[in-house]
XYZ file of C-alpha atoms in Angstrom:
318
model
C -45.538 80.039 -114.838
C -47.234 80.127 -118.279
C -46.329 77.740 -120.805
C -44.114 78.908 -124.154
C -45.069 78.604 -127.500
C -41.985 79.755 -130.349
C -44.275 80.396 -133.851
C -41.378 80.685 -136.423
C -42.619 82.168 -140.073
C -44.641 84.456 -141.609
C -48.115 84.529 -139.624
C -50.642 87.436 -140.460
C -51.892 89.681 -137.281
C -55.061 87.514 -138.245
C -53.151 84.213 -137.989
C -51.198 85.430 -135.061
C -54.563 85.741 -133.485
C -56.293 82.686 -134.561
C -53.261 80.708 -132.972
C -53.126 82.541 -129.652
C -56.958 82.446 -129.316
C -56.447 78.564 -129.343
C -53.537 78.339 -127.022
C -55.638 79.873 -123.927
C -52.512 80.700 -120.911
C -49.931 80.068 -123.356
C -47.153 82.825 -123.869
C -46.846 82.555 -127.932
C -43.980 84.038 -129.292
C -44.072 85.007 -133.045
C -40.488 85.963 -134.880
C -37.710 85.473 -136.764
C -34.888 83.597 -134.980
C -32.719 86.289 -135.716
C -34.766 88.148 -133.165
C -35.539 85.957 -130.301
C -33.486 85.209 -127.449
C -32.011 82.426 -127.387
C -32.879 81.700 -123.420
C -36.552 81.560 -125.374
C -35.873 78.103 -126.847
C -34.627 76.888 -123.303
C -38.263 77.465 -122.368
C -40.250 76.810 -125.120
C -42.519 73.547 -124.784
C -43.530 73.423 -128.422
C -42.034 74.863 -131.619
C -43.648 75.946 -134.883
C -40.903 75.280 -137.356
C -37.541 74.902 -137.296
C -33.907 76.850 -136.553
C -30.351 76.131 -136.057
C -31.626 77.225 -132.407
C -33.571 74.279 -131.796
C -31.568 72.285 -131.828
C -28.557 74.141 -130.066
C -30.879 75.496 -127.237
C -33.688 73.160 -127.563
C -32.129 69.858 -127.122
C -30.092 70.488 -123.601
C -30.771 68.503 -120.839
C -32.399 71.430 -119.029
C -35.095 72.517 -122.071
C -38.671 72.193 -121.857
C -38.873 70.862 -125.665
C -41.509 68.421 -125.925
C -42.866 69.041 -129.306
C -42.106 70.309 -132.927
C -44.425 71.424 -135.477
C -42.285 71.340 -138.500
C -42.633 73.946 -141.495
C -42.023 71.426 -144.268
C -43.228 67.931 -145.387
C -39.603 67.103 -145.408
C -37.435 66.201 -142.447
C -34.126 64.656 -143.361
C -32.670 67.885 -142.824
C -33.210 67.821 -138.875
C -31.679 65.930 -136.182
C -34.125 63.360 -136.235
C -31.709 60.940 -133.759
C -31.335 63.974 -131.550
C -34.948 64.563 -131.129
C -35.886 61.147 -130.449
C -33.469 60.247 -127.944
C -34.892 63.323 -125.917
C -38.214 62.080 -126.638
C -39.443 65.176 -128.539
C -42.981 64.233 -130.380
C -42.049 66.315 -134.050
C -44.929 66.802 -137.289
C -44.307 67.483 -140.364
C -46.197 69.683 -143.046
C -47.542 67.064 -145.029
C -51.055 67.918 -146.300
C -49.813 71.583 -146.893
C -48.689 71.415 -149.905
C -50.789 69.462 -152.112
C -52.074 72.391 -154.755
C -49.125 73.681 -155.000
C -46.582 70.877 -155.600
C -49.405 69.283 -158.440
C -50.319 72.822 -159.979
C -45.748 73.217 -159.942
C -46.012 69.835 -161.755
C -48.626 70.419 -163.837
C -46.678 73.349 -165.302
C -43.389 71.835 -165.640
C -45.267 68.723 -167.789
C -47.449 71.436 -169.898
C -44.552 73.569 -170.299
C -42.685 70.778 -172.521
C -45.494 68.946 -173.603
C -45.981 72.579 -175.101
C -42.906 73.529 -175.781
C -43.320 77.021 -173.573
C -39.593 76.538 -172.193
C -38.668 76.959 -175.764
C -41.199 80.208 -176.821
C -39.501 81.746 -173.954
C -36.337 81.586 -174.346
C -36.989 82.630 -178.176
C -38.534 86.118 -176.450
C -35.828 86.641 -174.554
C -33.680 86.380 -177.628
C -36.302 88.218 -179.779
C -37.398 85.613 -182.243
C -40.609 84.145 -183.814
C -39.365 80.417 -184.738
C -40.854 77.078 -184.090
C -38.692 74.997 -182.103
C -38.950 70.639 -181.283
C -42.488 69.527 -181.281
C -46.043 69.886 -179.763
C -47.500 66.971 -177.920
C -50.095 66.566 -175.789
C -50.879 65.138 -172.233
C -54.411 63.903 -172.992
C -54.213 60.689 -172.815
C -51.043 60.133 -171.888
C -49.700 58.145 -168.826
C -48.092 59.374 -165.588
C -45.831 57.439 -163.345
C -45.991 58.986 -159.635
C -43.140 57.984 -157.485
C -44.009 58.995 -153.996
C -47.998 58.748 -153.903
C -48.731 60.322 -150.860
C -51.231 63.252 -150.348
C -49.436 65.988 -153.309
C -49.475 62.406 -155.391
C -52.973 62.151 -155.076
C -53.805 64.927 -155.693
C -51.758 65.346 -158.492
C -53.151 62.089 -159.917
C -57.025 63.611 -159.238
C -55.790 66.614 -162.041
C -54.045 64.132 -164.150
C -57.295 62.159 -164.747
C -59.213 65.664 -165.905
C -56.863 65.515 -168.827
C -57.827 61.473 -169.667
C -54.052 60.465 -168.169
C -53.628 56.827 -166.898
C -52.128 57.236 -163.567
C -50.006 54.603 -161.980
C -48.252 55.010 -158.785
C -45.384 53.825 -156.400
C -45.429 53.744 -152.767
C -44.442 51.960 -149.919
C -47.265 50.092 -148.898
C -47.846 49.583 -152.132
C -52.136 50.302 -150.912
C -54.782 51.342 -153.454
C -55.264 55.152 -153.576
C -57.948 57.371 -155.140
C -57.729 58.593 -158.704
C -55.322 55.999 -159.063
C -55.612 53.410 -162.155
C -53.002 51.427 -160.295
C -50.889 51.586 -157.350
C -47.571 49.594 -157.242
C -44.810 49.126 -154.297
C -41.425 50.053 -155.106
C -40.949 46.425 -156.349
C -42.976 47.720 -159.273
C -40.807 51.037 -159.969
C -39.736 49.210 -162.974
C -42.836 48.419 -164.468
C -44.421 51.931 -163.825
C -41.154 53.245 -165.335
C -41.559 51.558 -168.763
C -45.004 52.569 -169.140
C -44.856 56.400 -168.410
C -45.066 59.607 -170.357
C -44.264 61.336 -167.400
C -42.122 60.270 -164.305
C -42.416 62.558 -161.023
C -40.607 62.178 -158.018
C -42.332 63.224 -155.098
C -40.367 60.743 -152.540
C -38.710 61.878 -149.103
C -34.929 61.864 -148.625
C -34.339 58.135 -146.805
C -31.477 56.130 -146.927
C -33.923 53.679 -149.423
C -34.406 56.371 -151.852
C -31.123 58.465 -151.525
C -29.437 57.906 -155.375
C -32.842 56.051 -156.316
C -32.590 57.643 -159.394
C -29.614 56.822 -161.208
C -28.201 55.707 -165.080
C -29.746 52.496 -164.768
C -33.332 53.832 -163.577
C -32.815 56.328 -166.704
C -32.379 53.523 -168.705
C -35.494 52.149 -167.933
C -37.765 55.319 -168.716
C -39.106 55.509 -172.605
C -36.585 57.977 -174.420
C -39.960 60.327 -174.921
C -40.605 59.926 -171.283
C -39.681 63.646 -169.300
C -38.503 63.075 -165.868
C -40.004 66.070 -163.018
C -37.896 66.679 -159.425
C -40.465 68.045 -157.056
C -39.546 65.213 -154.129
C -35.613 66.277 -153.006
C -32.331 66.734 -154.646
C -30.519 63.829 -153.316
C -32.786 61.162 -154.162
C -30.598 61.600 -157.808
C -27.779 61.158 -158.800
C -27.071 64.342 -160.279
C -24.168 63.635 -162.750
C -26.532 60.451 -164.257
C -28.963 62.444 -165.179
C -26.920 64.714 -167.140
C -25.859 62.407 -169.084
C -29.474 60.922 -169.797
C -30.189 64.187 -171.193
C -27.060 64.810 -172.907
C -27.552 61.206 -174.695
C -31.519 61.302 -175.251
C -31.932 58.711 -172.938
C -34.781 60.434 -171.541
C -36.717 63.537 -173.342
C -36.603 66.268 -170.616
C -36.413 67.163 -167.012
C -37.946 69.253 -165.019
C -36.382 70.170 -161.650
C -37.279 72.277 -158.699
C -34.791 70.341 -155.939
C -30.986 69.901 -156.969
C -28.044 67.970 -155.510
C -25.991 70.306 -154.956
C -28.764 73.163 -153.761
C -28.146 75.823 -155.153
C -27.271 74.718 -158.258
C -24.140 76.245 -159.004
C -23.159 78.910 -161.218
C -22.297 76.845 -164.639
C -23.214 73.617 -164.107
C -24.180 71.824 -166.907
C -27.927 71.586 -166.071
C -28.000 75.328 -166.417
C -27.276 74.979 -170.122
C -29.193 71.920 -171.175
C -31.909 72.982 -173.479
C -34.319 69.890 -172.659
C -34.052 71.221 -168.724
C -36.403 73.783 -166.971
C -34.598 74.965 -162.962
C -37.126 75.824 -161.243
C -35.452 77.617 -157.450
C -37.419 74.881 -154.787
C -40.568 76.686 -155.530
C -42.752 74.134 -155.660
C -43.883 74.278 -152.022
C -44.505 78.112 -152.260
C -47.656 79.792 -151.681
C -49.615 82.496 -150.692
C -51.600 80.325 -148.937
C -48.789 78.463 -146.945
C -48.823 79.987 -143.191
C -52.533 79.930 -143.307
C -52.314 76.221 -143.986
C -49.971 75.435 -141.143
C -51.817 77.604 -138.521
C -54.908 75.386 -139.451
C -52.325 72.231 -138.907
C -50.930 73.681 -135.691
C -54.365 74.368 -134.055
C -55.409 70.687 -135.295
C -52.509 69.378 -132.870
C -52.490 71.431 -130.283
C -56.238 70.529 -129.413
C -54.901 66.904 -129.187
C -51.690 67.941 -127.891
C -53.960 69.000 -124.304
C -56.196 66.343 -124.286
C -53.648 63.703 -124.728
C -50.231 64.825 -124.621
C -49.367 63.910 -127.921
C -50.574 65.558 -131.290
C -52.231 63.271 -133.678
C -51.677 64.366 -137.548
C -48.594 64.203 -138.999
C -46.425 61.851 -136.308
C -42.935 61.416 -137.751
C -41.866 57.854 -137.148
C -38.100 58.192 -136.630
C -37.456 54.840 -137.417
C -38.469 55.072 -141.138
C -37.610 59.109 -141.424
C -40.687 60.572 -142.547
Protein backbone atom coordinates (compact mmCIF):
# COMPACT_ATOMS: atom_id res chain seq x y z
CA UNK A 1 0.00 0.00 0.00
CA UNK A 2 1.42 3.40 -1.08
CA UNK A 3 2.23 5.89 1.38
CA UNK A 4 -0.12 9.32 1.82
CA UNK A 5 0.94 12.63 1.50
CA UNK A 6 -2.11 15.58 2.47
CA UNK A 7 -0.55 19.04 0.59
CA UNK A 8 -2.94 21.69 2.13
CA UNK A 9 -2.72 25.35 0.22
CA UNK A 10 -2.45 26.89 -2.82
CA UNK A 11 0.20 24.82 -4.99
CA UNK A 12 0.47 25.67 -8.83
CA UNK A 13 0.00 22.52 -11.39
CA UNK A 14 3.86 23.35 -11.59
CA UNK A 15 4.34 23.06 -7.80
CA UNK A 16 1.94 20.21 -7.60
CA UNK A 17 4.37 18.56 -9.90
CA UNK A 18 7.64 19.52 -8.51
CA UNK A 19 6.37 17.95 -5.11
CA UNK A 20 5.04 14.68 -6.51
CA UNK A 21 8.13 14.25 -8.76
CA UNK A 22 10.07 14.19 -5.36
CA UNK A 23 7.82 11.94 -3.43
CA UNK A 24 8.45 8.83 -5.94
CA UNK A 25 5.36 5.92 -4.72
CA UNK A 26 3.77 8.41 -2.64
CA UNK A 27 -0.09 9.06 -3.14
CA UNK A 28 -0.02 13.12 -2.72
CA UNK A 29 -3.15 14.59 -2.15
CA UNK A 30 -3.54 18.36 -2.96
CA UNK A 31 -6.90 20.31 -1.54
CA UNK A 32 -8.74 22.24 0.55
CA UNK A 33 -9.91 20.48 3.74
CA UNK A 34 -13.24 21.34 2.92
CA UNK A 35 -12.83 18.79 0.19
CA UNK A 36 -10.99 15.85 1.44
CA UNK A 37 -12.27 13.03 3.27
CA UNK A 38 -11.76 12.93 6.37
CA UNK A 39 -10.77 8.93 6.40
CA UNK A 40 -7.69 10.79 4.30
CA UNK A 41 -6.09 12.19 7.47
CA UNK A 42 -6.47 8.65 9.17
CA UNK A 43 -3.96 7.64 6.50
CA UNK A 44 -1.89 10.32 5.83
CA UNK A 45 1.88 9.85 7.05
CA UNK A 46 2.89 13.45 6.56
CA UNK A 47 0.94 16.72 6.34
CA UNK A 48 1.68 19.97 4.51
CA UNK A 49 -0.01 22.49 6.72
CA UNK A 50 -2.46 22.51 9.06
CA UNK A 51 -6.55 21.90 9.71
CA UNK A 52 -8.96 21.48 12.44
CA UNK A 53 -8.74 17.83 10.77
CA UNK A 54 -5.43 17.09 11.93
CA UNK A 55 -5.81 17.12 14.73
CA UNK A 56 -9.39 15.48 15.07
CA UNK A 57 -8.46 12.63 12.57
CA UNK A 58 -4.81 12.83 12.73
CA UNK A 59 -4.06 12.34 16.30
CA UNK A 60 -6.18 8.89 17.01
CA UNK A 61 -4.54 6.06 18.16
CA UNK A 62 -5.08 4.29 14.84
CA UNK A 63 -3.49 7.29 12.35
CA UNK A 64 -0.46 6.98 10.44
CA UNK A 65 0.64 10.75 11.40
CA UNK A 66 4.22 10.88 11.74
CA UNK A 67 5.05 14.24 10.45
CA UNK A 68 3.80 17.91 9.92
CA UNK A 69 5.06 20.43 7.64
CA UNK A 70 3.51 23.50 9.02
CA UNK A 71 2.32 26.55 6.76
CA UNK A 72 3.46 29.28 9.15
CA UNK A 73 6.57 30.28 11.20
CA UNK A 74 4.19 30.36 14.06
CA UNK A 75 2.91 27.43 16.07
CA UNK A 76 1.25 28.39 19.31
CA UNK A 77 -1.88 27.97 17.63
CA UNK A 78 -1.55 24.01 17.33
CA UNK A 79 -1.72 21.31 19.74
CA UNK A 80 1.78 21.23 20.30
CA UNK A 81 1.24 18.76 23.68
CA UNK A 82 -0.97 16.64 21.48
CA UNK A 83 1.53 16.14 18.82
CA UNK A 84 4.32 15.35 20.96
CA UNK A 85 2.86 12.88 23.13
CA UNK A 86 2.05 10.90 19.81
CA UNK A 87 5.47 11.51 18.79
CA UNK A 88 4.64 13.46 15.59
CA UNK A 89 8.09 15.19 14.21
CA UNK A 90 6.21 18.93 13.14
CA UNK A 91 8.32 22.11 11.02
CA UNK A 92 7.52 25.22 10.88
CA UNK A 93 7.79 27.91 8.00
CA UNK A 94 10.51 29.79 9.27
CA UNK A 95 12.83 31.00 6.47
CA UNK A 96 9.65 31.71 4.31
CA UNK A 97 8.96 34.75 5.15
CA UNK A 98 11.89 36.85 5.44
CA UNK A 99 11.23 39.54 2.35
CA UNK A 100 8.11 39.89 3.11
CA UNK A 101 7.81 40.47 6.88
CA UNK A 102 11.12 43.20 6.46
CA UNK A 103 9.76 44.81 3.10
CA UNK A 104 5.88 44.90 5.55
CA UNK A 105 8.20 46.61 8.09
CA UNK A 106 10.00 48.64 6.06
CA UNK A 107 6.73 50.23 4.91
CA UNK A 108 5.04 50.61 8.11
CA UNK A 109 8.50 52.63 9.46
CA UNK A 110 8.66 54.76 5.99
CA UNK A 111 5.08 55.28 6.06
CA UNK A 112 5.37 57.48 9.42
CA UNK A 113 8.75 58.44 9.18
CA UNK A 114 6.98 60.02 6.00
CA UNK A 115 3.99 60.80 7.12
CA UNK A 116 2.12 58.67 4.08
CA UNK A 117 -0.59 57.37 6.71
CA UNK A 118 -1.46 60.98 6.96
CA UNK A 119 -1.38 62.05 2.85
CA UNK A 120 -3.76 59.27 2.64
CA UNK A 121 -6.16 59.74 4.68
CA UNK A 122 -6.14 63.57 3.48
CA UNK A 123 -7.09 61.90 -0.24
CA UNK A 124 -9.62 60.09 0.97
CA UNK A 125 -11.06 63.20 2.50
CA UNK A 126 -10.02 65.34 -0.54
CA UNK A 127 -7.48 67.71 0.88
CA UNK A 128 -3.99 69.16 0.11
CA UNK A 129 -2.68 70.02 3.84
CA UNK A 130 0.50 69.25 5.59
CA UNK A 131 -0.03 67.26 8.54
CA UNK A 132 2.79 66.32 11.85
CA UNK A 133 6.27 66.21 10.58
CA UNK A 134 8.83 64.61 8.13
CA UNK A 135 11.69 62.66 9.56
CA UNK A 136 13.92 60.45 8.30
CA UNK A 137 15.29 56.84 8.94
CA UNK A 138 18.87 57.48 7.78
CA UNK A 139 20.65 57.23 10.46
CA UNK A 140 18.44 56.37 12.81
CA UNK A 141 18.46 53.29 15.19
CA UNK A 142 16.33 50.12 15.17
CA UNK A 143 15.62 47.89 18.07
CA UNK A 144 14.68 44.22 16.72
CA UNK A 145 12.95 42.11 19.23
CA UNK A 146 12.91 38.63 17.88
CA UNK A 147 16.22 38.43 15.66
CA UNK A 148 15.75 35.41 13.95
CA UNK A 149 15.94 34.92 10.10
CA UNK A 150 12.96 37.99 9.03
CA UNK A 151 15.23 39.98 11.86
CA UNK A 152 18.16 39.57 9.94
CA UNK A 153 17.16 40.24 7.24
CA UNK A 154 15.38 43.10 8.16
CA UNK A 155 18.51 44.40 9.91
CA UNK A 156 20.64 43.67 6.35
CA UNK A 157 17.94 46.58 4.73
CA UNK A 158 18.13 48.66 7.77
CA UNK A 159 21.93 49.13 7.37
CA UNK A 160 21.37 50.33 3.43
CA UNK A 161 19.69 53.30 4.99
CA UNK A 162 22.94 54.02 7.62
CA UNK A 163 20.50 52.59 10.71
CA UNK A 164 22.32 51.23 13.85
CA UNK A 165 20.76 47.95 14.41
CA UNK A 166 20.61 46.35 17.79
CA UNK A 167 18.86 43.21 18.51
CA UNK A 168 17.21 40.86 21.17
CA UNK A 169 17.17 37.23 21.19
CA UNK A 170 17.37 34.36 23.19
CA UNK A 171 20.71 33.23 22.96
CA UNK A 172 21.59 36.43 23.03
CA UNK A 173 24.52 35.12 19.85
CA UNK A 174 26.09 37.63 17.43
CA UNK A 175 24.17 37.84 14.11
CA UNK A 176 25.01 39.39 10.73
CA UNK A 177 24.22 42.99 9.91
CA UNK A 178 23.89 43.34 13.43
CA UNK A 179 25.80 46.36 15.34
CA UNK A 180 24.86 44.51 18.48
CA UNK A 181 22.98 41.62 19.62
CA UNK A 182 21.55 41.54 23.22
CA UNK A 183 19.53 38.66 25.25
CA UNK A 184 16.31 39.57 26.57
CA UNK A 185 18.17 40.73 29.75
CA UNK A 186 19.10 43.64 27.51
CA UNK A 187 15.39 44.47 26.19
CA UNK A 188 15.75 47.45 28.31
CA UNK A 189 18.75 48.85 27.06
CA UNK A 190 17.86 48.26 23.31
CA UNK A 191 14.52 49.88 24.25
CA UNK A 192 15.98 53.26 25.37
CA UNK A 193 18.12 53.57 22.48
CA UNK A 194 15.66 52.95 19.51
CA UNK A 195 13.95 54.97 16.85
CA UNK A 196 12.16 52.08 15.94
CA UNK A 197 10.99 49.01 18.07
CA UNK A 198 9.73 45.78 16.06
CA UNK A 199 8.42 42.81 17.44
CA UNK A 200 9.05 39.88 15.54
CA UNK A 201 8.90 37.31 18.69
CA UNK A 202 6.78 33.94 18.78
CA UNK A 203 3.76 33.56 21.08
CA UNK A 204 5.49 31.66 24.39
CA UNK A 205 4.43 31.80 27.72
CA UNK A 206 7.95 34.17 28.20
CA UNK A 207 6.79 36.65 25.78
CA UNK A 208 2.90 36.46 26.10
CA UNK A 209 2.03 40.34 27.59
CA UNK A 210 5.89 41.14 27.01
CA UNK A 211 4.84 44.27 25.91
CA UNK A 212 3.03 46.13 28.38
CA UNK A 213 2.72 50.01 30.14
CA UNK A 214 5.88 49.58 31.76
CA UNK A 215 7.88 48.33 28.52
CA UNK A 216 6.07 51.53 26.86
CA UNK A 217 7.49 53.47 29.37
CA UNK A 218 10.77 52.59 28.57
CA UNK A 219 10.69 53.40 24.68
CA UNK A 220 11.77 57.26 23.73
CA UNK A 221 8.34 59.20 23.31
CA UNK A 222 9.61 59.67 19.40
CA UNK A 223 10.24 56.01 19.30
CA UNK A 224 7.19 54.15 16.90
CA UNK A 225 6.47 50.73 18.04
CA UNK A 226 5.75 47.93 14.74
CA UNK A 227 3.58 44.40 15.51
CA UNK A 228 4.71 42.01 12.85
CA UNK A 229 5.60 39.03 15.65
CA UNK A 230 1.79 38.03 17.18
CA UNK A 231 -1.04 39.76 18.81
CA UNK A 232 -0.77 38.40 22.21
CA UNK A 233 2.68 39.12 22.96
CA UNK A 234 0.80 42.83 23.96
CA UNK A 235 -1.14 43.88 26.03
CA UNK A 236 -3.58 45.46 23.94
CA UNK A 237 -5.37 47.98 26.27
CA UNK A 238 -1.51 49.35 27.38
CA UNK A 239 -0.75 50.26 24.33
CA UNK A 240 -3.68 52.33 23.77
CA UNK A 241 -3.06 54.24 26.26
CA UNK A 242 0.74 54.83 25.25
CA UNK A 243 -0.62 56.29 22.23
CA UNK A 244 -3.43 58.09 23.64
CA UNK A 245 -0.79 59.77 26.22
CA UNK A 246 2.33 60.24 23.74
CA UNK A 247 4.14 57.85 25.54
CA UNK A 248 5.31 56.43 22.43
CA UNK A 249 5.04 58.26 18.80
CA UNK A 250 3.20 55.61 16.68
CA UNK A 251 2.38 52.03 16.07
CA UNK A 252 2.26 50.06 13.46
CA UNK A 253 0.34 46.75 13.66
CA UNK A 254 -0.32 43.84 11.43
CA UNK A 255 -1.23 41.09 14.46
CA UNK A 256 -3.95 42.20 17.12
CA UNK A 257 -5.17 40.76 20.43
CA UNK A 258 -8.23 40.32 19.82
CA UNK A 259 -7.80 39.13 15.86
CA UNK A 260 -9.86 40.61 14.13
CA UNK A 261 -9.77 43.70 15.55
CA UNK A 262 -13.16 44.56 16.24
CA UNK A 263 -15.48 46.87 14.73
CA UNK A 264 -14.79 50.26 16.91
CA UNK A 265 -12.13 49.62 18.92
CA UNK A 266 -10.17 52.35 19.78
CA UNK A 267 -7.08 51.41 17.69
CA UNK A 268 -9.28 51.85 14.67
CA UNK A 269 -9.51 55.57 15.41
CA UNK A 270 -6.10 56.49 16.68
CA UNK A 271 -4.50 58.76 14.21
CA UNK A 272 -0.74 57.80 15.20
CA UNK A 273 -1.90 53.91 14.28
CA UNK A 274 -1.64 52.16 10.81
CA UNK A 275 -3.93 48.23 10.94
CA UNK A 276 -2.51 46.47 8.72
CA UNK A 277 -5.06 42.77 8.28
CA UNK A 278 -1.93 39.99 9.25
CA UNK A 279 -0.49 40.70 5.91
CA UNK A 280 2.79 40.71 6.62
CA UNK A 281 3.48 37.05 5.80
CA UNK A 282 1.66 37.37 2.37
CA UNK A 283 3.12 36.76 -0.88
CA UNK A 284 3.01 35.80 -4.22
CA UNK A 285 5.84 33.94 -3.71
CA UNK A 286 4.66 31.97 -0.54
CA UNK A 287 3.64 28.25 -1.79
CA UNK A 288 6.62 28.28 -3.99
CA UNK A 289 8.72 28.87 -0.91
CA UNK A 290 7.24 26.06 1.12
CA UNK A 291 7.30 23.45 -1.74
CA UNK A 292 11.13 24.25 -1.84
CA UNK A 293 10.97 23.69 2.23
CA UNK A 294 8.87 20.54 1.91
CA UNK A 295 11.13 18.84 -0.73
CA UNK A 296 14.23 19.96 1.57
CA UNK A 297 12.63 17.58 4.35
CA UNK A 298 11.28 15.04 2.72
CA UNK A 299 14.78 14.06 1.16
CA UNK A 300 15.90 13.77 4.85
CA UNK A 301 12.68 12.58 5.96
CA UNK A 302 13.71 8.97 3.73
CA UNK A 303 17.10 8.83 4.48
CA UNK A 304 16.69 9.26 8.13
CA UNK A 305 13.29 9.27 9.31
CA UNK A 306 13.27 12.57 10.58
CA UNK A 307 13.35 15.95 8.56
CA UNK A 308 16.14 18.23 9.38
CA UNK A 309 15.17 22.14 8.87
CA UNK A 310 12.87 23.66 10.88
CA UNK A 311 12.48 20.97 14.05
CA UNK A 312 10.02 22.48 16.52
CA UNK A 313 11.30 21.81 19.99
CA UNK A 314 8.09 21.40 22.01
CA UNK A 315 9.63 22.11 25.07
CA UNK A 316 10.43 25.81 24.29
CA UNK A 317 7.31 26.22 21.60
CA UNK A 318 8.91 27.31 18.58
Amino acid sequence: MSRTIIAMGGYTPEQQARIREATPGWNVVFGKVKDLDSALFREAEIVIGWSPAVETDGLLPESKLRWVQGWSAGVDKLPLDKLAARGVVLTDASGVHPNQMSETTLALMLAFTRNVHSAIRNQVEGRWELRGSYGEIHGKTIGIIGAGEIGIELAHICRAFGMTTLGVRRSGKPAEHFDRMYDMSGLRDVLAESDYVVNLLPLTDETNGLFNAAVFAQMKSTAFFVNVGRGPSVVTDDLVAALRDGVIAGAGIDVTEPEPLPEGHPLWKLDNVIITPHIGGQSDQYSARVADLFIHNFKSYIETGRPDRNIVDYAVRY
